[in-house]
Amino acid sequence: MVATMTNRSSDDRRVPHQHDDTGRPLATRELLINIGPHHPAMHGTLRWFMKLDGETIVEGIPEIGFLHRAFEKESEGCKYNQVIVYTDRLNYLSAMCNNVGYCKTIEKLMGLTITPRCTLIRVLLCELSRIIEHLVTIGTNVLDLGGMTNFWWTYNLREEVYKIFEKLSGARLTYAYTRIGGLAYDLYDGFEGEVKAVLRRVYEELKDVKGLIGKNRIFLERTQGVTPISAEDALSYGFTGPCLRASGVDHDLRKAAPYYGYDEFDFDIPVGEVGDTYDRIMIRFEEIDQSMRIVHQALLKLKQLGPGPVNVDDRGVTLPKKNQVYGSIEGLMNHFMLIINDMKPPAGEIYDATESPNGELGFFIVSDGGISPYRVRCRAPCFHIYSAAPQMVRGAMLADVVATIGSLNVIAGELDR
Amino acid sequence: MSSIDFLQQHHADVVISQHVEFDRNIVQIDRTRMLPVMKALQAERRFNLLIDLTCVDYLGQQKPRFTLIYELYSLPTKERLRIHLKTDDDVEIDTVSGIWRNANWLERELFDMFGIRFRNHPDLRRILCHHEFKGHALRKDYPVDKGQWCSDLEELTFTS
């Protein structure tokens, strides 16, 4: 499984630290080992180079950047709406949240207020995304520890949500569902019933998932007390999201700086105590429960609100309806001008953030008043979180690295951008 | 007392300008004396999270060409503050990785993407681009379609 690198200078690193039966010191040496980037436990594109003493890690150096696709550079040559497609590829487990985070920033820059129906749909989809992202995190994390069944069960549940998203946007993974000032389409008929059915399944089947690991000794021993991080350290490394809350810090942007009417929803922020791998996994179970509460409330609010527009009524932002484009010269010109010239937000710089499943997902946009952003910066939560990993794994066992990376939920698409 | 008043009272000689944009207080400070200010903000104003550290290249529009942007957040007071720092090609900026540890990687990213060098940084090397990469990709004078062939695996060296 693990490829050893050429042992460059390990011969002169002989460290006697164990003894044989007669009490004479055994000559041991530190082992240099390379894992990844194409190792199954490295989630795609992470590489570690490690110095081991037995199975204990003396020092580990991560190397990142294997999935760097120049999101920020490419965005500078795109129009504002075209960047949405790139945001899908940041955190591909919850692309909806990236779409929403980016559009929210541009809308704030342009001073647009989205419709109440659009707000509720965005909240609903973000929370569904949070559920599936946490399901994947839990599933792959436990898979890395050897629990295969959980992986199938959580992926089955994710599949159900994917079906809904596919029906909604036409894509399973990269939705590009939001538009600046609204959404690509309204919800389809029967959406509510399907979401409720999925939530019922998630609620029921998560009990099974918890049942498999809740009292599982292998799972508990592999996660409890493994690579803990204190609240102080977590803050110093810029942790946000579930990883920060696992360390006992009660911080969630949905409560600290409520957007999209999150203050009108009834939900709690689960907080961990120790900040170890176990807490980071378990907090995600709790967050799924809370997200389900929000989705139920959002569905109810949507019903009470009734049908309405999902896009802002602004001809400089929203594309006209197709019957207007094909049926009237004004509609055709409007469509043409918006596609060719696109919207031009006022010059200025803005940072705006949303609480993505991984933590604070921020976009920093500098506009020079033209049709392309002058600078797009994505504040990816797991970039900060992963930077603490070398400190966290020092002194841990080699296998703990795998458990830790899984629980930190390092998404290479977001990490490397 | 807001952080703006705090800076005006205790570090007035370092503050160059100050304005508000989209409800955010933005303070431009002198790059040569930035380190004590950052330390004070973290210790006395409790800005315990360095949310983001990034840079904008205003090539041909402003001199000096780069603006460093420190986005700070205080968990206890829920206050956000943005610090601007003007810098150029040939100057070094003090590292803040001793104050907020995530600055270590953030500054490496700026070194990689913009070629900004940080004084006293523990490990200043490229982070996202390949180590053989020439130039700095996010500079405005780097063409977006310019590819480079980089193939050698990076030799990682241990500190201990």
Coordinates of C-alpha atoms in Angstrom, one line a residue:
Chain A
M1 CA 0.0 0.0 0.0
V2 CA 2.6 2.5 1.0
A3 CA 5.5 3.3 -1.3
T4 CA 8.8 3.9 0.4
M5 CA 11.0 6.6 -1.0
T6 CA 14.6 6.1 -1.6
N7 CA 16.2 6.4 1.8
R8 CA 18.4 9.3 1.1
S9 CA 20.3 9.8 4.3
S10 CA 18.8 7.4 6.7
D11 CA 22.0 5.4 7.2
D12 CA 23.5 8.0 9.4
R13 CA 20.3 8.3 11.4
R14 CA 20.6 5.2 13.5
V15 CA 19.0 5.9 16.9
P16 CA 19.3 3.2 19.6
H17 CA 16.1 3.3 21.6
Q18 CA 15.0 -0.3 22.1
H19 CA 16.7 -3.2 23.8
D20 CA 16.9 -6.9 22.9
D21 CA 16.4 -9.8 25.4
T22 CA 19.9 -9.4 26.9
G23 CA 19.4 -5.7 27.4
R24 CA 21.7 -4.6 24.6
P25 CA 20.3 -1.6 22.6
L26 CA 18.9 -2.5 19.3
A27 CA 20.2 -0.5 16.4
T28 CA 17.1 1.0 14.9
R29 CA 16.8 3.8 12.4
E30 CA 14.3 6.3 11.3
L31 CA 12.2 5.4 8.3
L32 CA 11.3 7.9 5.7
I33 CA 8.1 7.1 4.0
N34 CA 6.1 8.7 1.2
I35 CA 2.3 8.4 1.0
G36 CA 0.3 9.7 -1.9
P37 CA -0.6 11.7 -3.9
H38 CA -2.3 8.6 -5.5
H39 CA -2.9 6.7 -2.4
P40 CA -6.6 5.7 -1.7
A41 CA -6.4 7.1 1.9
M42 CA -5.1 10.4 0.7
H43 CA -8.5 11.3 -0.9
G44 CA -7.1 11.9 -4.3
T45 CA -4.3 14.3 -4.4
L46 CA -2.6 14.8 -1.0
R47 CA 1.0 13.8 -0.5
W48 CA 2.8 13.3 2.8
F49 CA 6.4 12.7 3.4
M50 CA 7.0 11.3 6.8
K51 CA 9.8 10.4 9.2
L52 CA 8.9 7.5 11.3
D53 CA 10.3 6.0 14.5
G54 CA 8.7 2.6 14.5
E55 CA 5.1 3.5 13.8
T56 CA 5.3 6.9 15.5
I57 CA 5.5 10.0 13.4
V58 CA 8.5 12.1 14.2
E59 CA 7.7 14.6 11.6
G60 CA 5.3 14.8 8.6
I61 CA 5.4 17.3 5.8
P62 CA 2.3 17.6 3.6
E63 CA 2.6 18.7 0.0
I64 CA -0.4 20.2 -1.7
G65 CA -1.2 21.8 -5.0
F66 CA -1.7 18.7 -7.1
L67 CA -5.3 19.8 -7.9
H68 CA -4.5 23.4 -8.5
R69 CA -6.6 24.6 -11.5
A70 CA -6.0 28.4 -11.1
F71 CA -9.6 29.2 -10.1
E72 CA -8.6 32.7 -9.1
K73 CA -6.6 33.5 -12.2
E74 CA -9.2 32.0 -14.6
S75 CA -12.0 34.0 -12.9
E76 CA -10.3 37.2 -13.7
G77 CA -11.0 36.6 -17.4
C78 CA -14.6 35.5 -17.0
K79 CA -17.8 37.4 -16.7
Y80 CA -19.5 37.4 -13.3
N81 CA -22.0 34.8 -14.1
Q82 CA -19.4 32.5 -15.7
V83 CA -17.5 32.2 -12.5
I84 CA -20.4 30.3 -11.0
V85 CA -19.4 27.3 -13.0
Y86 CA -15.9 27.3 -11.6
T87 CA -17.2 27.6 -8.0
D88 CA -18.9 24.2 -8.5
R89 CA -15.4 22.7 -8.7
L90 CA -14.2 24.1 -5.4
N91 CA -15.8 22.0 -2.8
Y92 CA -17.4 19.4 -5.1
L93 CA -19.2 17.7 -2.2
S94 CA -21.4 20.7 -1.6
A95 CA -21.3 22.6 -4.8
M96 CA -24.6 24.3 -4.0
C97 CA -23.0 26.1 -1.0
N98 CA -20.3 27.4 -3.2
N99 CA -22.8 28.7 -5.8
V100 CA -24.7 30.4 -3.1
G101 CA -21.6 31.8 -1.4
Y102 CA -20.3 33.4 -4.6
C103 CA -23.6 34.7 -5.7
K104 CA -24.3 36.2 -2.3
T105 CA -21.1 38.1 -2.5
I106 CA -21.8 39.6 -5.9
E107 CA -25.3 40.4 -5.0
K108 CA -24.1 42.3 -2.0
L109 CA -21.5 44.1 -4.2
M110 CA -24.3 45.1 -6.6
G111 CA -26.8 46.0 -3.8
L112 CA -29.4 43.4 -5.0
T113 CA -32.0 42.0 -2.7
I114 CA -33.1 38.5 -3.8
T115 CA -36.7 37.4 -3.5
P116 CA -38.0 35.7 -0.4
R117 CA -38.7 32.5 -2.3
C118 CA -35.2 32.4 -3.7
T119 CA -33.8 33.0 -0.2
L120 CA -35.7 30.0 1.2
I121 CA -34.8 27.8 -1.7
R122 CA -31.1 28.7 -1.2
V123 CA -31.3 27.9 2.5
L124 CA -33.0 24.6 1.8
L125 CA -30.5 23.5 -0.8
C126 CA -27.5 24.6 1.3
E127 CA -28.8 22.5 4.2
L128 CA -29.4 19.5 1.9
S129 CA -25.8 20.0 0.7
R130 CA -24.6 20.1 4.3
I131 CA -26.3 16.8 4.9
I132 CA -24.8 15.0 2.0
E133 CA -21.3 16.5 2.6
H134 CA -21.4 15.3 6.2
L135 CA -22.7 11.9 5.0
V136 CA -19.7 11.6 2.7
T137 CA -17.3 12.8 5.3
I138 CA -18.5 10.3 7.8
G139 CA -18.7 7.5 5.2
T140 CA -15.2 7.9 3.8
N141 CA -13.7 8.6 7.2
V142 CA -15.0 5.3 8.6
L143 CA -14.1 3.6 5.4
D144 CA -10.5 4.7 5.9
L145 CA -10.7 3.1 9.3
G146 CA -11.8 -0.2 7.7
G147 CA -15.6 0.1 8.0
M148 CA -16.9 -0.5 4.5
T149 CA -20.6 -1.0 5.3
N150 CA -21.0 2.6 6.5
F151 CA -19.6 3.8 3.3
W152 CA -22.3 2.1 1.2
W153 CA -25.0 3.2 3.5
T154 CA -24.1 6.9 3.6
Y155 CA -23.4 6.9 -0.1
N156 CA -26.8 5.4 -0.8
L157 CA -28.4 8.2 1.1
R158 CA -26.3 10.8 -0.7
E159 CA -27.5 9.2 -4.0
E160 CA -31.1 10.0 -3.0
V161 CA -30.3 13.7 -2.6
Y162 CA -28.3 13.6 -5.8
K163 CA -31.4 12.4 -7.6
I164 CA -33.3 15.5 -6.4
F165 CA -30.4 17.8 -7.3
E166 CA -30.2 16.2 -10.7
K167 CA -33.8 16.7 -11.4
L168 CA -33.5 20.3 -10.2
S169 CA -30.4 21.4 -12.1
G170 CA -29.6 18.7 -14.7
A171 CA -26.3 17.8 -13.1
R172 CA -25.4 15.4 -10.3
L173 CA -22.3 17.0 -9.0
T174 CA -21.7 20.4 -10.6
Y175 CA -25.0 22.1 -10.5
A176 CA -24.3 25.8 -11.4
Y177 CA -27.9 26.2 -10.1
T178 CA -27.7 29.8 -8.8
R179 CA -27.6 32.9 -10.9
I180 CA -26.6 36.3 -9.7
G181 CA -29.9 37.7 -8.5
G182 CA -31.7 34.4 -8.3
L183 CA -31.7 30.8 -9.5
A184 CA -31.5 29.1 -12.8
Y185 CA -35.0 27.5 -12.4
D186 CA -37.7 27.3 -9.8
L187 CA -38.4 24.1 -8.0
Y188 CA -40.1 21.3 -9.9
D189 CA -43.5 19.8 -9.0
G190 CA -43.3 17.2 -6.3
F191 CA -40.1 18.5 -4.8
E192 CA -41.4 18.8 -1.3
G193 CA -42.6 15.2 -1.2
E194 CA -39.3 13.9 -2.5
V195 CA -37.3 15.9 0.0
K196 CA -39.5 14.7 2.9
A197 CA -39.1 11.1 1.8
V198 CA -35.3 11.5 1.6
L199 CA -35.2 13.1 5.1
R200 CA -37.2 10.2 6.5
R201 CA -34.7 7.8 5.0
V202 CA -31.8 9.8 6.3
Y203 CA -33.3 9.9 9.8
E204 CA -34.0 6.2 9.8
E205 CA -30.8 4.9 8.2
L206 CA -28.5 7.2 10.2
K207 CA -29.6 5.2 13.2
D208 CA -28.1 2.1 11.6
V209 CA -24.9 4.0 10.7
K210 CA -24.6 5.2 14.3
G211 CA -25.4 1.7 15.5
L212 CA -22.5 0.2 13.6
I213 CA -19.9 2.6 15.1
G214 CA -21.4 4.0 18.3
K215 CA -20.1 1.2 20.5
N216 CA -17.6 -0.3 18.1
R217 CA -14.4 -0.8 20.0
I218 CA -12.2 -0.6 17.0
F219 CA -13.8 2.6 15.9
L220 CA -13.6 4.1 19.3
E221 CA -10.0 3.2 19.9
R222 CA -9.0 4.5 16.5
T223 CA -10.7 7.9 17.0
Q224 CA -11.0 8.8 20.7
G225 CA -8.1 10.8 21.9
V226 CA -6.5 10.7 18.5
T227 CA -4.9 13.9 17.2
P228 CA -6.8 16.3 19.4
I229 CA -6.4 20.1 18.9
S230 CA -7.2 22.6 21.6
A231 CA -9.6 25.5 21.1
E232 CA -6.7 28.0 21.3
D233 CA -4.6 26.2 18.7
A234 CA -7.6 25.7 16.5
L235 CA -8.3 29.4 16.5
S236 CA -4.7 30.2 15.9
Y237 CA -4.8 28.0 12.8
G238 CA -7.9 29.7 11.5
F239 CA -10.2 26.8 12.0
T240 CA -13.9 27.3 11.3
G241 CA -16.9 25.1 10.9
P242 CA -17.3 21.6 12.4
C243 CA -13.6 21.2 13.2
L244 CA -13.6 24.4 15.3
R245 CA -16.8 23.5 17.0
A246 CA -15.5 20.0 17.8
S247 CA -12.8 21.8 19.9
G248 CA -15.5 23.4 21.9
V249 CA -15.8 26.8 20.3
D250 CA -19.4 27.8 19.8
H251 CA -19.0 29.7 16.5
D252 CA -21.3 29.4 13.5
L253 CA -21.9 32.2 11.0
R254 CA -25.5 31.2 10.8
K255 CA -25.8 32.4 14.4
A256 CA -23.0 34.8 14.7
A257 CA -23.9 36.9 11.6
P258 CA -27.2 35.5 10.4
Y259 CA -27.8 35.8 6.7
Y260 CA -30.8 34.6 4.6
G261 CA -33.1 34.8 7.7
Y262 CA -31.2 32.0 9.5
D263 CA -32.1 33.8 12.7
E264 CA -35.8 32.9 12.1
F265 CA -35.0 29.2 12.0
D266 CA -35.0 27.1 15.1
F267 CA -31.8 25.1 15.3
D268 CA -28.9 24.5 17.6
I269 CA -25.1 24.5 17.2
P270 CA -23.6 21.3 18.4
V271 CA -20.3 21.8 20.2
G272 CA -17.6 19.1 21.0
E273 CA -15.4 18.9 24.0
V274 CA -12.1 17.3 23.3
G275 CA -11.5 18.2 19.7
D276 CA -10.2 14.8 18.8
T277 CA -11.1 12.7 15.7
Y278 CA -14.1 11.2 17.5
D279 CA -15.6 14.6 18.2
R280 CA -15.0 15.8 14.7
I281 CA -16.9 12.8 13.3
M282 CA -19.7 12.9 15.9
I283 CA -20.3 16.6 15.5
R284 CA -21.2 15.9 11.9
F285 CA -23.9 13.5 12.9
E286 CA -25.4 16.2 15.1
E287 CA -25.2 18.8 12.4
I288 CA -27.1 16.5 10.0
D289 CA -29.9 16.4 12.6
Q290 CA -29.9 20.1 12.9
S291 CA -29.9 20.6 9.1
M292 CA -32.8 18.3 8.8
R293 CA -34.7 20.5 11.2
I294 CA -33.9 23.5 9.1
V295 CA -35.0 21.8 5.9
H296 CA -38.3 20.9 7.4
Q297 CA -38.9 24.5 8.5
A298 CA -37.8 25.8 5.1
L299 CA -40.3 23.5 3.4
L300 CA -43.0 24.8 5.6
K301 CA -42.1 28.4 5.1
L302 CA -42.0 27.8 1.3
K303 CA -45.5 26.4 1.4
Q304 CA -46.7 29.3 3.5
L305 CA -45.1 31.8 1.1
G306 CA -46.6 30.2 -2.0
P307 CA -45.4 30.6 -5.6
G308 CA -43.5 33.7 -6.6
P309 CA -40.6 35.0 -8.6
V310 CA -37.1 33.5 -7.9
N311 CA -35.2 36.1 -9.8
V312 CA -34.8 39.8 -9.1
D313 CA -36.8 42.0 -11.4
D314 CA -33.9 43.9 -12.8
R315 CA -33.3 43.8 -16.6
G316 CA -29.6 44.6 -16.1
V317 CA -29.2 41.4 -14.1
T318 CA -31.7 38.7 -14.9
L319 CA -32.1 37.2 -18.4
P320 CA -35.6 37.7 -19.8
K321 CA -37.9 34.8 -20.2
K322 CA -37.6 32.8 -23.4
N323 CA -41.0 33.7 -24.8
Q324 CA -40.0 37.4 -24.5
V325 CA -36.7 36.7 -26.2
Y326 CA -38.3 34.9 -29.2
G327 CA -41.5 37.0 -29.2
S328 CA -40.4 40.6 -28.8
I329 CA -37.5 42.8 -30.1
E330 CA -37.0 44.3 -26.6
G331 CA -36.6 40.9 -25.0
L332 CA -34.2 39.8 -27.7
M333 CA -32.1 42.9 -27.3
N334 CA -32.2 42.6 -23.6
H335 CA -30.9 39.0 -23.8
F336 CA -28.3 39.9 -26.4
M337 CA -26.9 42.9 -24.4
L338 CA -26.8 41.0 -21.2
I339 CA -24.9 38.1 -22.7
I340 CA -22.5 40.3 -24.6
N341 CA -22.0 43.2 -22.2
D342 CA -23.0 41.4 -19.0
M343 CA -23.6 43.1 -15.7
K344 CA -21.2 45.6 -14.4
P345 CA -21.0 45.8 -10.6
P346 CA -19.8 49.1 -9.2
A347 CA -16.0 49.4 -8.5
G348 CA -15.0 48.4 -5.0
E349 CA -13.8 45.5 -2.9
I350 CA -15.9 43.2 -0.8
Y351 CA -15.5 40.2 1.4
D352 CA -18.6 38.1 2.2
A353 CA -18.8 34.7 3.8
T354 CA -21.3 31.9 4.3
E355 CA -21.2 29.0 6.6
S356 CA -20.4 26.1 4.3
P357 CA -20.3 22.5 5.6
N358 CA -16.6 22.8 6.0
G359 CA -16.5 26.2 7.7
E360 CA -16.4 29.8 6.7
L361 CA -16.4 30.0 2.9
G362 CA -15.6 33.5 1.9
F363 CA -15.2 35.3 -1.4
F364 CA -13.2 38.4 -1.7
I365 CA -14.0 40.3 -4.9
V366 CA -12.4 43.4 -6.3
S367 CA -14.4 45.0 -9.1
D368 CA -13.1 47.8 -11.3
G369 CA -16.5 48.5 -12.7
G370 CA -15.9 46.3 -15.8
I371 CA -17.6 43.1 -16.9
S372 CA -15.0 40.8 -15.4
P373 CA -13.9 40.8 -11.7
Y374 CA -10.5 42.4 -11.2
R375 CA -9.6 39.9 -8.5
V376 CA -11.5 36.9 -7.2
R377 CA -10.2 35.3 -4.0
C378 CA -11.8 32.2 -2.4
R379 CA -11.2 31.8 1.3
A380 CA -11.3 28.0 1.5
P381 CA -11.9 26.7 5.0
C382 CA -9.9 23.5 4.7
F383 CA -6.8 25.3 3.5
H384 CA -6.5 26.8 7.0
I385 CA -7.6 23.6 8.7
Y386 CA -5.1 21.4 6.8
S387 CA -2.2 23.7 7.7
A388 CA -2.6 22.5 11.3
A389 CA -2.2 18.8 10.2
P390 CA 1.6 18.7 10.5
Q391 CA 1.4 19.8 14.1
M392 CA -1.6 17.5 14.9
V393 CA 0.0 14.3 13.6
R394 CA 3.4 14.8 15.3
G395 CA 3.7 12.0 17.8
A396 CA 0.7 10.1 16.5
M397 CA 0.8 6.7 14.7
L398 CA 1.0 6.4 11.0
A399 CA -2.5 5.0 10.8
D400 CA -3.8 8.0 12.7
V401 CA -2.9 10.3 9.8
V402 CA -5.5 8.6 7.7
A403 CA -8.1 9.0 10.4
T404 CA -7.2 12.6 11.0
I405 CA -7.3 13.7 7.3
G406 CA -10.7 12.1 6.9
S407 CA -12.1 13.8 10.0
L408 CA -10.7 17.2 8.9
N409 CA -12.6 16.7 5.7
V410 CA -9.8 18.0 3.4
I411 CA -11.4 18.6 0.0
A412 CA -8.6 18.9 -2.6
G413 CA -10.7 20.9 -5.0
E414 CA -11.1 23.6 -2.3
L415 CA -7.7 23.2 -0.8
D416 CA -5.8 23.7 -4.1
R417 CA -8.4 25.8 -6.0
Chain B
M1 CA -14.2 51.8 21.9
S2 CA -13.9 50.5 18.4
S3 CA -10.8 49.2 16.9
I4 CA -10.5 52.2 14.7
D5 CA -10.4 54.5 17.7
F6 CA -7.9 52.1 19.3
L7 CA -5.6 52.4 16.3
Q8 CA -6.0 56.1 16.1
Q9 CA -5.2 56.5 19.8
H10 CA -2.3 54.1 20.3
H11 CA -0.9 53.7 16.8
A12 CA -1.8 56.9 15.1
D13 CA 1.7 57.2 13.5
V14 CA 1.2 53.9 11.7
V15 CA -2.2 54.5 10.3
I16 CA -2.1 56.0 6.9
S17 CA -5.7 56.2 6.0
Q18 CA -9.0 54.7 6.9
H19 CA -12.4 54.3 5.3
V20 CA -15.6 52.1 5.3
E21 CA -16.7 50.0 2.4
F22 CA -19.7 47.7 2.5
D23 CA -19.9 48.0 6.3
R24 CA -16.3 47.0 6.7
N25 CA -13.7 49.2 8.4
I26 CA -10.6 49.3 6.3
V27 CA -7.4 50.7 7.7
Q28 CA -4.2 51.2 5.7
I29 CA -1.1 51.0 7.8
D30 CA 2.6 51.6 7.2
R31 CA 4.2 48.3 6.2
T32 CA 7.5 49.0 8.0
R33 CA 5.8 49.3 11.4
M34 CA 3.0 46.8 10.9
L35 CA 4.2 44.0 13.2
P36 CA 3.5 45.7 16.6
V37 CA 0.1 46.9 15.4
M38 CA -0.8 43.3 14.4
K39 CA 0.4 42.0 17.7
A40 CA -1.7 44.6 19.5
L41 CA -4.8 43.8 17.5
Q42 CA -4.5 40.2 18.3
A43 CA -3.6 40.6 22.0
E44 CA -5.5 43.7 23.0
R45 CA -8.4 43.8 20.6
R46 CA -8.8 40.0 20.6
F47 CA -8.7 39.5 16.9
N48 CA -8.1 35.8 17.4
L49 CA -8.9 34.7 13.8
L50 CA -6.9 35.6 10.8
I51 CA -9.8 34.9 8.4
D52 CA -7.8 35.5 5.2
L53 CA -4.6 37.0 3.9
T54 CA -4.5 37.9 0.3
C55 CA -3.2 40.3 -2.2
V56 CA -4.3 42.4 -5.2
D57 CA -1.9 43.4 -8.0
Y58 CA -2.7 46.9 -9.2
L59 CA -0.1 46.9 -12.0
G60 CA 0.0 50.2 -13.8
Q61 CA -2.8 51.7 -11.7
Q62 CA -1.2 52.2 -8.3
K63 CA 2.3 52.6 -7.0
P64 CA 3.5 50.5 -5.2
R65 CA 1.7 47.8 -7.1
F66 CA 0.6 45.3 -4.5
T67 CA -2.0 45.7 -1.8
L68 CA -1.9 43.1 1.0
I69 CA -5.2 42.4 2.6
Y70 CA -5.5 41.1 6.2
E71 CA -9.0 40.1 7.0
L72 CA -9.4 39.8 10.8
Y73 CA -12.2 38.5 12.9
S74 CA -12.7 38.7 16.6
L75 CA -14.7 35.9 18.1
P76 CA -15.5 37.6 21.4
T77 CA -16.6 40.9 20.0
K78 CA -17.8 39.6 16.6
E79 CA -15.9 42.5 15.0
R80 CA -14.4 42.3 11.6
L81 CA -11.5 44.5 10.4
R82 CA -9.6 44.7 7.2
I83 CA -6.0 45.9 7.1
H84 CA -4.4 47.2 3.9
L85 CA -0.7 47.2 3.3
K86 CA 1.0 48.7 0.2
T87 CA 4.0 46.9 -1.0
D88 CA 6.2 46.4 -4.0
D89 CA 8.4 43.9 -5.7
D90 CA 11.6 44.5 -3.9
V91 CA 10.6 44.8 -0.3
E92 CA 10.1 42.3 2.4
I93 CA 7.1 42.3 4.7
D94 CA 7.3 41.0 8.3
T95 CA 5.6 37.7 8.7
V96 CA 2.6 37.4 11.0
S97 CA 3.0 33.6 11.3
G98 CA 4.1 34.1 14.9
I99 CA 0.8 35.7 15.7
W100 CA -1.6 33.6 13.7
R101 CA -0.2 30.3 12.7
N102 CA -2.4 29.8 9.6
A103 CA -0.4 32.8 8.2
N104 CA 2.4 30.3 7.5
W105 CA 0.6 28.7 4.6
L106 CA -1.2 31.9 3.6
E107 CA 2.1 33.8 3.2
R108 CA 3.5 30.8 1.3
E109 CA 0.6 31.1 -1.1
L110 CA 1.3 34.8 -1.6
F111 CA 5.0 34.1 -2.2
D112 CA 3.9 31.5 -4.7
M113 CA 1.3 33.5 -6.5
F114 CA 2.6 37.1 -6.2
G115 CA 6.3 36.7 -5.3
I116 CA 5.9 38.7 -2.1
R117 CA 8.7 37.8 0.3
F118 CA 8.1 37.7 4.1
R119 CA 10.8 38.4 6.6
N120 CA 11.5 35.7 9.2
H121 CA 9.0 33.3 7.7
P122 CA 9.9 29.8 8.9
D123 CA 9.4 28.0 5.5
L124 CA 9.0 30.3 2.6
R125 CA 8.6 28.1 -0.5
R126 CA 5.9 27.5 -3.1
I127 CA 2.8 25.8 -2.0
L128 CA 0.3 25.4 -4.8
C129 CA 2.4 25.8 -8.0
H130 CA 5.2 23.3 -8.8
H131 CA 8.6 24.1 -7.3
E132 CA 10.0 24.3 -10.8
F133 CA 7.5 26.9 -11.9
K134 CA 9.0 30.2 -13.1
G135 CA 7.2 33.5 -12.3
H136 CA 4.2 34.2 -10.2
A137 CA 0.8 33.2 -11.6
L138 CA -1.6 35.7 -10.1
R139 CA 0.5 38.8 -11.1
K140 CA -1.3 40.8 -13.8
D141 CA 1.6 40.5 -16.1
Y142 CA 1.6 36.7 -16.1
P143 CA -0.4 35.6 -19.2
V144 CA -3.3 33.3 -18.2
D145 CA -2.6 30.9 -21.1
K146 CA 1.2 30.5 -20.4
G147 CA 1.9 26.9 -19.6
Q148 CA 5.1 25.5 -18.1
W149 CA 6.4 22.0 -18.2
C150 CA 7.3 20.9 -14.6
S151 CA 8.0 17.3 -13.9
D152 CA 10.4 16.6 -11.0
L153 CA 9.0 15.6 -7.6
E154 CA 9.8 18.0 -4.9
E155 CA 12.5 17.0 -2.4
L156 CA 10.9 17.6 1.0
T157 CA 13.3 18.2 3.8
F158 CA 12.6 17.7 7.5
T159 CA 13.3 20.3 10.1
S160 CA 14.1 17.9 12.9

